[in-house]
Amino acid sequence: MANETDLMERIVALAKRRGFIFPSSEIYGGLNGFWDYGPLGVELKRNIKQAWWDDIVRRPPEGPDGEPIEMVGLDSAIIMNPKVWEASGHLAGFKDPLVDCKECHSRFRADHLLRPFLLPLHSIPSSGQIFDTVQFRAGDPARLDRLVDQPDASKLQVIVREALNSRKAKVIEHPQAAPVHGVQYFVQDGNSSYFLGLDYDDVKLGDRCPNCGAQLTGARQFNLMFKSHAGAMEDSASEVYLRPETAQGIFANFRNVLDTQRLKLPFGIAQIGKAFRNEINPRNYTFRSREFEQMEIEFFCHPDQAAEWYEWWRDARFQWYVRHGLTSDRLRLRDHTADELAHYAAACADVEYAFPFGISELEGVANRTDFDLKAHQETSGRDMTYFDEEAWQRDAPQYKPEHYGGDKKAAKQAADEAKAGPPYRFIPHVIEPSGGVDRAALALLCEAYDEDEAPDEHGNPQPRTVLRLHPRLAPVKAAVFPLVKKDGMPEKARAVYEACRDEMTAFYDEKGAVGRRYRRQDEAGTPFCVTVDGQTAEDGTVTVRDRDSMRQERVPSEGVVAWLKDRLGRG
Ligand code: ATP
């Protein structure tokens, strides 16, 4: 098949041609970072969200003890009190370094400009005296954090850590290695040198805009949250933000859900919804958009069980993608190294997919400890603790007056003191599997895209494009055709179509040669095509053609809906 760039172009073309994805407001030239999902795209996305919701909330999986886990759903507002973003750290810290071109006004993330330089240094042309040893601020997490976004980050970090630990390596400044006159740090290990980071505050970019070659501005920090105003006054008191993630709506409602649902730890709250990030440089098709949808779970548990639940969720979420068709080795699970972890996280892993444009994250699973609930407790002043009634009932006899020499007051005081803290009252820890609907849809399209050959009506092989989507996620489950537009076939086919439509998304088509109709459905990812032909009038059977094997089977038309439902599966 095509090389990876070509492949991506073909996928994008197919998605446009067949009505999966359109540039948003295309008639006005589109809007960078925004996409519209067409008739097939909206079905694909709805199926992904429905499958996730059914598998997580309606029929939650069994936990490590074999019992179904407890899950409830939520739909919180997109715009929340700005204090939420103060508590979560998004107001202060949700920033990327931004540079502008002074001529063409293109904007770039300073760290993305440096991507090409994540190479052994000797492969970068250089001249003259370029190495200066500088002091490495080893404990500076900001510098190492910047590597997280880089494709080879984990490998690089291992090299850096090992090299620095063994003191074989030193950090060097290399002012001519990139088209920026900032301070860039490289680590030199033997004969190889690796890019380590850039001191953005020092960046004074010269005359090298990647688009037009003109001068760029220095880097400045840019908050990724979209800002708006609630109400008629446009002043700082009315400033609000479009949520950059759905997760904070869950934390902000933790108390409400706990108090109204009689839940016991461990339990999870799940939410699907839009999120907005004013990405400096949206790119890679829908992968990095400014408006997207997330599917997020906050799973609250006892601190002692957090490590076990983290592993369980990490594996469960990876397997969910495998079950829904991401079966190739393009899907991988990558544990973050200690250097990559956010300061509050105890562990984190990414479900990644090797897209034609590179390996990138589909979903992150993190053990976020009690960081978020604690932050909201501190900022809101509201109690975010959980009281473990079972543990208390087990231990309460220890606080009977007879253990306090019959002194009821002392016993009550000791009991009250014990009940106020661990192990009875505590802030739960949280495991957060956080995935993107758009990235899942894109990975599924990439994985499903295939080109092979199918026979035309004369039996001659013709090239075909086929989307081998999992039947549960396919936009249309069954297409129904009359072989020809006569002999009562259209009437019969319509009746079959109507019966199918009650149970699944179905499509009726009677136009053109049947081979061409099959191929159109192959491109749309429709797993089954049902055809009414001459034999139907004789014995009441129809043919069902399988998209992937192209095999045809005769099935009684009365039983065709049940036959199809049987094969559509749950994933
Ligand atoms: P990245 O590093 O790629 O920007 P992230 O680590 O910031 O992603 P999270 O904050 O963990 O992403 O968000 C959870 C999920 O939301 C991601 O795994 C991804 O599927 C989705 N997501 C995040 N940002 C975007 C975006 N700009 N466009 C589409 N989906 C996104």
XYZ file of C-alpha atoms and ligand atoms in Angstrom:
602
model
C 0.000 0.000 0.000
C 0.852 3.647 -0.107
C 3.529 5.216 2.066
C 2.347 6.789 5.283
C 1.881 10.363 3.953
C 0.020 9.041 0.977
C -2.036 6.803 3.200
C -3.124 9.709 5.383
C -4.104 11.687 2.295
C -6.217 8.794 1.049
C -7.942 8.429 4.407
C -8.694 12.157 4.543
C -10.012 12.054 0.966
C -12.234 9.072 1.708
C -13.563 10.704 4.879
C -14.503 13.798 2.884
C -15.846 11.935 -0.150
C -18.090 9.641 1.869
C -19.307 12.191 4.385
C -17.413 11.210 7.502
C -15.564 14.462 8.192
C -15.761 17.953 6.646
C -13.760 21.078 7.457
C -15.985 23.179 9.694
C -17.839 26.059 7.991
C -16.105 25.117 4.763
C -18.234 27.449 2.608
C -16.451 30.348 4.332
C -13.011 28.837 4.007
C -13.196 26.705 7.147
C -11.793 27.497 10.568
C -8.480 26.068 11.635
C -8.852 23.409 14.335
C -12.586 22.819 13.891
C -14.267 19.918 12.091
C -17.790 18.841 11.249
C -18.880 15.226 11.199
C -21.092 14.316 8.247
C -23.844 11.700 8.022
C -21.471 8.720 8.317
C -19.095 10.444 10.752
C -21.829 11.300 13.200
C -22.964 7.654 13.264
C -19.400 6.464 13.823
C -18.907 8.897 16.692
C -22.276 8.075 18.239
C -21.440 4.367 18.074
C -18.078 4.919 19.785
C -19.715 6.949 22.546
C -22.598 4.494 22.912
C -20.228 1.514 23.090
C -18.139 3.304 25.721
C -21.215 4.329 27.740
C -22.754 0.847 27.553
C -19.508 -0.847 28.529
C -18.648 1.597 31.312
C -21.917 2.864 32.798
C -24.789 0.596 31.750
C -23.019 -2.736 31.971
C -19.828 -1.970 33.875
C -17.095 -4.574 33.676
C -16.170 -6.909 36.494
C -13.438 -5.656 38.776
C -10.501 -7.683 40.110
C -12.840 -9.430 42.608
C -15.160 -10.664 39.854
C -17.988 -8.305 40.893
C -19.243 -5.636 38.467
C -17.747 -2.290 39.405
C -20.031 0.543 40.411
C -20.330 3.326 37.841
C -22.666 6.272 37.385
C -22.884 8.935 34.693
C -22.838 12.717 34.674
C -23.439 15.564 32.256
C -21.996 18.758 33.707
C -22.050 22.232 32.150
C -19.362 23.266 29.696
C -19.031 26.642 31.400
C -18.419 26.478 35.123
C -17.499 28.896 37.865
C -13.923 30.073 37.065
C -12.894 29.007 40.567
C -12.976 25.446 39.211
C -10.067 26.325 36.925
C -8.253 28.112 39.695
C -8.485 25.000 41.899
C -7.541 22.600 39.106
C -4.458 24.626 38.202
C -5.637 25.332 34.641
C -5.681 29.099 35.110
C -2.097 29.166 36.274
C -0.558 26.287 34.430
C -2.425 25.253 31.285
C -0.018 27.042 28.993
C 2.119 26.456 25.948
C 5.028 28.588 24.694
C 3.929 30.601 21.660
C 5.932 32.374 18.960
C 4.584 34.523 16.101
C 5.961 35.312 12.671
C 6.335 39.070 12.320
C 5.540 38.959 8.607
C 2.945 36.278 7.856
C 1.626 36.169 11.434
C 1.735 32.389 11.575
C 1.819 31.060 15.096
C 3.841 28.157 16.359
C 4.450 26.343 19.572
C 8.093 26.974 20.354
C 8.563 23.354 21.400
C 7.040 22.104 18.125
C 9.511 24.174 16.133
C 12.198 22.174 17.795
C 10.802 18.786 16.879
C 13.227 18.179 14.004
C 16.103 18.605 16.381
C 15.294 15.654 18.505
C 18.110 13.848 16.803
C 21.562 12.749 17.649
C 23.408 16.011 17.411
C 26.015 14.795 14.985
C 23.354 14.530 12.293
C 22.694 18.265 12.464
C 24.991 20.370 10.261
C 27.113 22.614 12.393
C 30.293 24.578 12.133
C 32.984 26.118 14.255
C 33.218 26.026 17.996
C 29.753 25.184 19.187
C 29.955 23.348 22.485
C 29.890 25.031 25.833
C 29.348 23.089 28.981
C 26.587 24.591 31.033
C 25.355 23.669 34.398
C 22.523 21.168 34.248
C 19.717 21.992 36.580
C 19.004 18.335 37.180
C 15.978 18.828 39.380
C 14.204 21.159 36.994
C 11.022 19.269 36.116
C 9.910 21.919 33.656
C 12.759 21.124 31.370
C 12.177 17.392 31.417
C 8.421 17.833 31.052
C 8.982 19.368 27.669
C 10.249 16.091 26.403
C 6.939 14.388 26.995
C 5.529 15.697 23.774
C 8.413 14.405 21.735
C 8.106 11.146 19.846
C 11.201 9.624 21.340
C 10.733 11.087 24.759
C 10.829 7.905 26.791
C 13.947 6.627 25.074
C 15.580 9.978 25.388
C 14.790 10.292 29.031
C 16.256 6.907 29.765
C 19.411 7.959 27.980
C 19.504 11.248 29.799
C 18.894 9.736 33.186
C 21.356 6.927 32.785
C 23.956 9.172 31.271
C 23.694 11.746 33.986
C 23.610 9.159 36.737
C 26.739 7.548 35.421
C 28.273 11.017 35.011
C 29.465 10.002 31.571
C 27.359 12.638 29.945
C 27.338 16.349 30.192
C 24.845 18.920 29.119
C 25.963 21.198 26.386
C 24.747 24.406 24.899
C 24.508 24.416 21.148
C 23.474 27.826 19.872
C 23.721 26.993 16.190
C 21.889 23.710 16.089
C 18.438 25.101 15.499
C 17.102 28.210 13.798
C 16.609 29.848 17.158
C 19.029 31.935 19.121
C 17.903 30.629 22.438
C 19.695 28.493 24.911
C 19.228 24.902 23.939
C 20.498 22.062 25.977
C 21.830 18.812 24.698
C 23.150 15.881 26.579
C 26.268 14.305 25.231
C 26.703 10.600 25.754
C 29.808 9.159 24.184
C 29.731 10.206 20.572
C 26.038 10.991 20.508
C 24.348 14.120 21.673
C 20.622 14.422 22.262
C 18.443 17.445 22.369
C 17.303 18.009 25.898
C 15.277 21.166 25.934
C 15.098 24.816 25.357
C 14.956 27.637 27.784
C 11.895 29.293 26.254
C 12.251 32.461 28.229
C 15.582 33.003 26.513
C 14.325 32.299 23.026
C 14.976 35.101 20.632
C 14.154 33.619 17.309
C 15.944 35.026 14.331
C 14.776 35.128 10.755
C 13.420 31.638 10.412
C 9.660 31.374 10.193
C 9.081 27.862 8.761
C 6.403 29.301 6.422
C 7.971 32.449 4.998
C 11.436 32.707 6.492
C 10.701 36.048 8.196
C 11.568 36.991 11.748
C 9.754 35.372 14.658
C 8.927 36.956 17.989
C 10.260 35.651 21.274
C 8.287 32.978 23.096
C 5.524 33.909 25.451
C 3.288 31.724 27.542
C -0.209 31.278 26.168
C -3.154 29.901 28.137
C -5.031 27.294 26.127
C -8.452 27.962 27.621
C -11.020 29.777 25.485
C -12.276 32.795 27.346
C -15.742 34.336 27.180
C -18.061 36.449 29.312
C -21.208 35.342 31.094
C -23.840 38.066 31.072
C -24.002 41.478 29.504
C -20.943 43.056 31.116
C -17.617 42.324 29.480
C -15.390 42.873 32.461
C -13.029 40.716 34.451
C -15.779 39.806 36.928
C -17.803 38.151 34.156
C -14.907 36.189 32.629
C -15.607 32.507 32.101
C -13.865 29.685 30.263
C -14.978 26.891 27.980
C -13.881 23.742 29.768
C -10.586 22.305 28.486
C -11.540 18.885 29.911
C -14.692 17.256 31.250
C -12.915 15.835 34.302
C -13.231 18.912 36.500
C -17.031 18.820 36.171
C -16.854 15.375 37.780
C -14.671 16.526 40.683
C -16.871 19.574 41.238
C -19.888 17.241 41.523
C -18.208 14.560 43.620
C -20.049 15.567 46.795
C -23.428 15.854 45.040
C -23.110 12.438 43.464
C -21.860 10.805 46.661
C -24.653 12.308 48.768
C -27.470 11.466 46.372
C -26.532 8.012 45.093
C -25.711 6.011 48.251
C -22.443 4.928 46.692
C -19.668 3.094 48.462
C -16.022 3.156 47.479
C -14.785 2.118 45.026
C -17.030 3.731 42.409
C -16.635 5.748 39.263
C -18.292 8.731 37.625
C -18.233 8.835 33.838
C -18.869 11.711 31.497
C -18.806 12.268 27.748
C -18.752 15.792 26.438
C -17.182 18.559 24.461
C -13.908 20.120 25.528
C -12.156 23.127 24.047
C -8.491 24.003 23.851
C -7.177 26.974 21.975
C -4.336 24.890 20.562
C -1.645 27.150 19.133
C -1.136 24.972 16.138
C -3.977 22.533 15.405
C -2.675 19.815 13.113
C -2.750 16.250 11.933
C -6.334 16.422 10.734
C -8.743 15.956 13.648
C -5.992 14.702 15.967
C -5.254 18.085 17.513
C -8.443 20.115 17.266
C -9.648 23.123 19.184
C -13.071 21.624 19.834
C -13.257 17.915 20.566
C -15.078 15.351 22.658
C -13.759 13.476 25.624
C -14.852 10.279 27.365
C -13.601 10.516 30.914
C -13.860 8.394 34.032
C -12.909 9.399 37.536
C -12.733 6.221 39.563
C -12.630 6.919 43.297
C -11.071 4.343 45.582
C -9.387 3.774 48.894
C -5.774 5.072 48.835
C -4.463 1.576 49.660
C -6.180 0.148 46.572
C -5.236 2.870 44.100
C -2.200 1.084 42.671
C -4.209 -2.067 41.970
C -7.104 -0.164 40.417
C -4.709 1.863 38.290
C -3.285 -1.302 36.725
C -6.723 -2.760 36.285
C -8.060 0.325 34.457
C -4.933 0.695 32.360
C -5.282 -2.854 31.045
C -9.075 -2.673 30.737
C -8.926 0.475 28.649
C -6.226 -0.903 26.376
C -8.266 -4.078 25.808
C -11.370 -2.012 25.008
C -9.630 -0.570 21.959
C -8.382 -4.006 20.918
C -11.912 -5.424 21.197
C -13.195 -2.674 18.941
C -10.858 -3.409 16.109
C -7.480 -1.814 16.897
C -5.857 -5.209 16.715
C -2.649 -4.422 14.865
C 0.669 -3.626 16.503
C -0.025 0.040 15.726
C -1.799 0.116 19.101
C 0.449 0.102 22.138
C 0.365 0.758 25.838
C 3.200 2.900 27.122
C 3.912 3.397 30.805
C 5.295 6.814 31.614
C 8.741 6.917 33.117
C 9.110 8.574 36.518
C 10.554 11.670 34.816
C 7.458 12.122 32.681
C 4.924 12.018 35.508
C 3.088 15.161 36.538
C 4.064 16.098 40.074
C 0.760 14.877 41.541
C 0.525 11.598 39.628
C 1.656 8.308 41.110
C 1.534 6.488 37.768
C 0.423 7.140 34.220
C 0.193 5.229 30.966
C -0.866 6.210 27.480
C -2.799 4.095 25.036
C -1.014 5.149 21.864
C -1.614 4.579 18.199
C 0.884 4.727 15.362
C -1.013 7.084 13.052
C 0.443 7.635 9.586
C 1.749 10.991 10.944
C 3.374 9.474 14.029
C 2.756 7.688 17.311
C 0.375 9.673 19.483
C -1.923 9.389 22.469
C -5.489 8.108 22.212
C -6.160 7.896 25.905
C -4.258 8.536 29.110
C -4.793 6.529 32.297
C -3.435 8.176 35.429
C -3.345 7.538 39.138
C -3.948 11.128 40.262
C -3.930 10.340 44.002
C -6.078 12.774 46.028
C -4.710 15.814 44.191
C -7.929 17.039 42.554
C -10.395 16.507 45.396
C -7.939 18.023 47.837
C -7.470 21.073 45.616
C -11.240 21.563 45.329
C -11.675 21.080 49.059
C -9.074 23.753 49.724
C -10.434 26.239 47.185
C -14.159 25.715 47.745
C -14.061 25.042 51.477
C -16.443 22.127 50.852
C -15.833 18.749 52.424
C -14.558 16.204 49.899
C -13.914 13.400 52.355
C -15.486 9.962 52.350
C -16.564 8.153 55.469
C -16.001 4.406 55.427
C -19.059 3.247 57.369
C -18.157 -0.443 57.043
C -14.690 0.047 58.489
C -16.161 2.062 61.305
C -18.833 -0.564 62.139
C -16.061 -3.163 62.224
C -13.910 -1.169 64.664
C -16.548 0.714 66.675
C -16.634 -1.886 69.497
C -13.062 -0.819 70.353
C -14.489 2.528 71.407
C -17.045 1.204 73.896
C -16.940 2.820 77.347
C -15.679 -0.414 78.885
C -12.391 0.131 77.087
C -12.203 3.559 78.711
C -12.752 2.465 82.304
C -16.495 3.023 81.871
C -15.987 6.706 81.038
C -18.642 7.362 78.405
C -17.423 10.881 77.664
C -13.842 9.753 77.086
C -15.044 6.896 74.879
C -17.191 9.239 72.794
C -14.369 11.723 72.446
C -11.955 8.987 71.331
C -14.549 7.662 68.877
C -15.195 11.135 67.440
C -11.504 11.752 67.052
C -10.971 8.399 65.346
C -13.925 8.929 63.012
C -12.576 12.284 61.859
C -9.518 10.853 60.145
C -8.058 7.799 58.424
C -8.760 4.943 58.161
C -12.432 5.949 58.526
C -12.588 9.410 56.976
C -10.281 10.299 54.114
C -10.111 11.894 50.689
C -10.442 9.125 48.085
C -7.732 8.580 45.541
C -8.668 8.697 41.889
C -7.798 6.777 38.763
C -8.552 8.721 35.600
C -8.918 7.039 32.206
C -9.315 9.974 29.830
C -9.866 9.369 26.131
C -10.855 11.400 23.099
C -13.776 10.446 20.874
C -12.258 12.179 17.843
C -8.894 10.503 18.281
C -10.597 7.117 18.710
C -12.600 7.761 15.512
C -9.448 8.754 13.643
C -7.500 5.704 14.818
C -10.408 3.435 13.875
C -10.570 4.979 10.393
C -6.808 4.579 9.945
C -6.852 0.970 11.151
C -9.931 0.091 9.098
C -8.727 1.612 5.831
C -7.709 -1.029 3.322
C -7.357 -1.445 -0.406
C -7.852 -4.759 -2.186
C -9.781 -6.128 -5.146
C -13.391 -7.124 -5.626
C -14.981 -8.685 -8.710
C -17.270 -6.485 -10.814
C -20.529 -7.725 -12.335
C -18.574 -9.617 -15.020
C -16.389 -11.294 -12.434
C -13.350 -9.176 -13.297
C -11.265 -8.034 -10.312
C -11.460 -4.296 -9.666
C -9.585 -2.283 -7.042
C -11.743 -1.494 -4.052
C -11.335 0.641 -0.956
C -12.797 -0.919 2.135
C -13.223 0.256 5.700
C -12.980 -2.815 7.888
C -14.708 -1.172 10.847
C -15.871 -3.293 13.760
C -19.587 -4.053 13.138
C -20.518 -2.491 16.485
C -19.002 0.810 15.401
C -19.798 0.793 11.672
C -22.046 3.770 10.777
C -24.447 1.632 8.727
C -24.944 -1.996 9.774
C -26.851 -3.283 6.760
C -27.522 -2.072 3.231
C -30.475 -3.614 1.424
C -30.695 -3.835 -2.384
C -33.008 -5.262 -4.984
C -30.812 -6.954 -7.579
C -32.755 -5.176 -10.316
C -35.544 -2.612 -10.318
C -38.292 -4.982 -11.515
C -40.124 -8.264 -10.869
C -41.298 -7.119 -7.443
C -37.749 -7.034 -6.100
C -37.800 -3.351 -4.979
C -41.034 -3.927 -2.994
C -39.609 -6.974 -1.250
C -36.261 -5.234 -0.614
C -38.047 -2.219 0.891
C -39.904 -4.521 3.291
C -36.617 -6.132 4.371
C -35.043 -2.667 4.727
C -37.893 -1.460 6.927
C -37.596 -4.527 9.162
C -33.838 -3.892 9.503
C -34.320 -0.178 10.174
C -36.322 -0.916 13.322
C -33.296 -2.629 14.855
C -30.194 -1.029 13.352
C -28.969 1.710 11.040
C -29.810 0.478 7.561
C -29.570 1.882 4.054
C -31.631 1.210 0.951
C -30.162 1.515 -2.542
C -31.573 0.460 -5.873
C -29.520 2.632 -8.214
C -26.824 1.318 -10.550
C -25.059 -2.015 -10.945
C -25.104 -4.156 -7.831
C -21.299 -4.539 -7.844
C -20.938 -0.773 -7.640
C -23.492 -0.620 -4.830
C -21.466 -3.192 -2.891
C -18.305 -1.166 -3.368
C -19.942 2.027 -2.124
C -20.950 0.212 1.031
C -17.437 -1.249 1.411
C -16.080 2.304 1.412
C -18.597 3.302 4.068
C -17.598 0.338 6.250
C -21.036 -1.345 6.083
C -20.442 -4.906 7.299
C -23.412 -6.571 5.558
C -25.288 -6.101 2.286
C -28.623 -7.880 1.841
C -29.785 -8.483 -1.736
C -33.236 -9.527 -2.928
C -32.840 -11.443 -6.198
C -34.746 -13.761 -8.516
C -34.555 -16.658 -6.083
C -36.245 -14.643 -3.319
C -39.635 -14.971 -5.008
C -39.118 -18.737 -5.310
C -37.857 -19.753 -1.864
C -38.081 -16.611 0.287
C -34.311 -16.341 0.814
C -32.050 -13.331 0.289
C -28.267 -13.178 -0.034
C -26.192 -11.614 2.701
C -22.733 -10.506 1.620
C -19.952 -10.108 4.152
C -17.839 -6.972 3.610
C -14.526 -8.508 4.614
C -14.646 -12.002 3.089
C -17.038 -10.926 0.276
C -18.690 -14.323 0.751
C -22.424 -14.550 0.175
C -24.821 -16.662 2.142
C -28.521 -17.353 1.546
C -30.677 -16.542 4.532
C -34.498 -16.730 4.840
C -35.715 -13.155 4.496
C -37.959 -13.598 7.530
C -34.956 -14.350 9.725
C -32.499 -11.871 8.240
C -32.825 -9.271 11.024
C -32.090 -11.855 13.725
C -29.223 -13.222 11.600
C -27.689 -9.752 11.333
C -28.183 -8.879 15.005
C -26.448 -12.064 15.949
C -23.363 -11.005 14.027
C -23.228 -7.340 14.945
C -22.041 -8.192 18.431
C -21.164 -6.091 21.386
C -17.430 -5.731 20.920
P -1.728 15.941 23.981
O -0.454 15.743 24.753
O -1.811 15.134 22.734
O -2.099 17.384 23.801
P -2.987 15.634 26.464
O -2.073 14.715 27.201
O -2.939 17.083 26.753
O -2.881 15.357 24.899
P -5.249 15.032 27.998
O -5.273 16.336 28.671
O -4.766 13.857 28.776
O -4.455 15.133 26.648
O -6.693 14.761 27.398
C -7.280 13.468 27.375
C -7.635 13.036 25.978
O -8.370 14.062 25.314
C -6.445 12.757 25.082
O -5.953 11.450 25.281
C -7.058 12.922 23.713
O -7.700 11.733 23.288
C -8.098 14.010 23.924
N -7.547 15.303 23.473
C -6.773 16.161 24.176
N -6.464 17.247 23.451
C -7.059 17.077 22.245
C -7.136 17.853 21.048
N -6.542 19.043 20.960
N -7.825 17.360 19.996
C -8.447 16.162 20.059
N -8.421 15.385 21.171
C -7.745 15.826 22.248
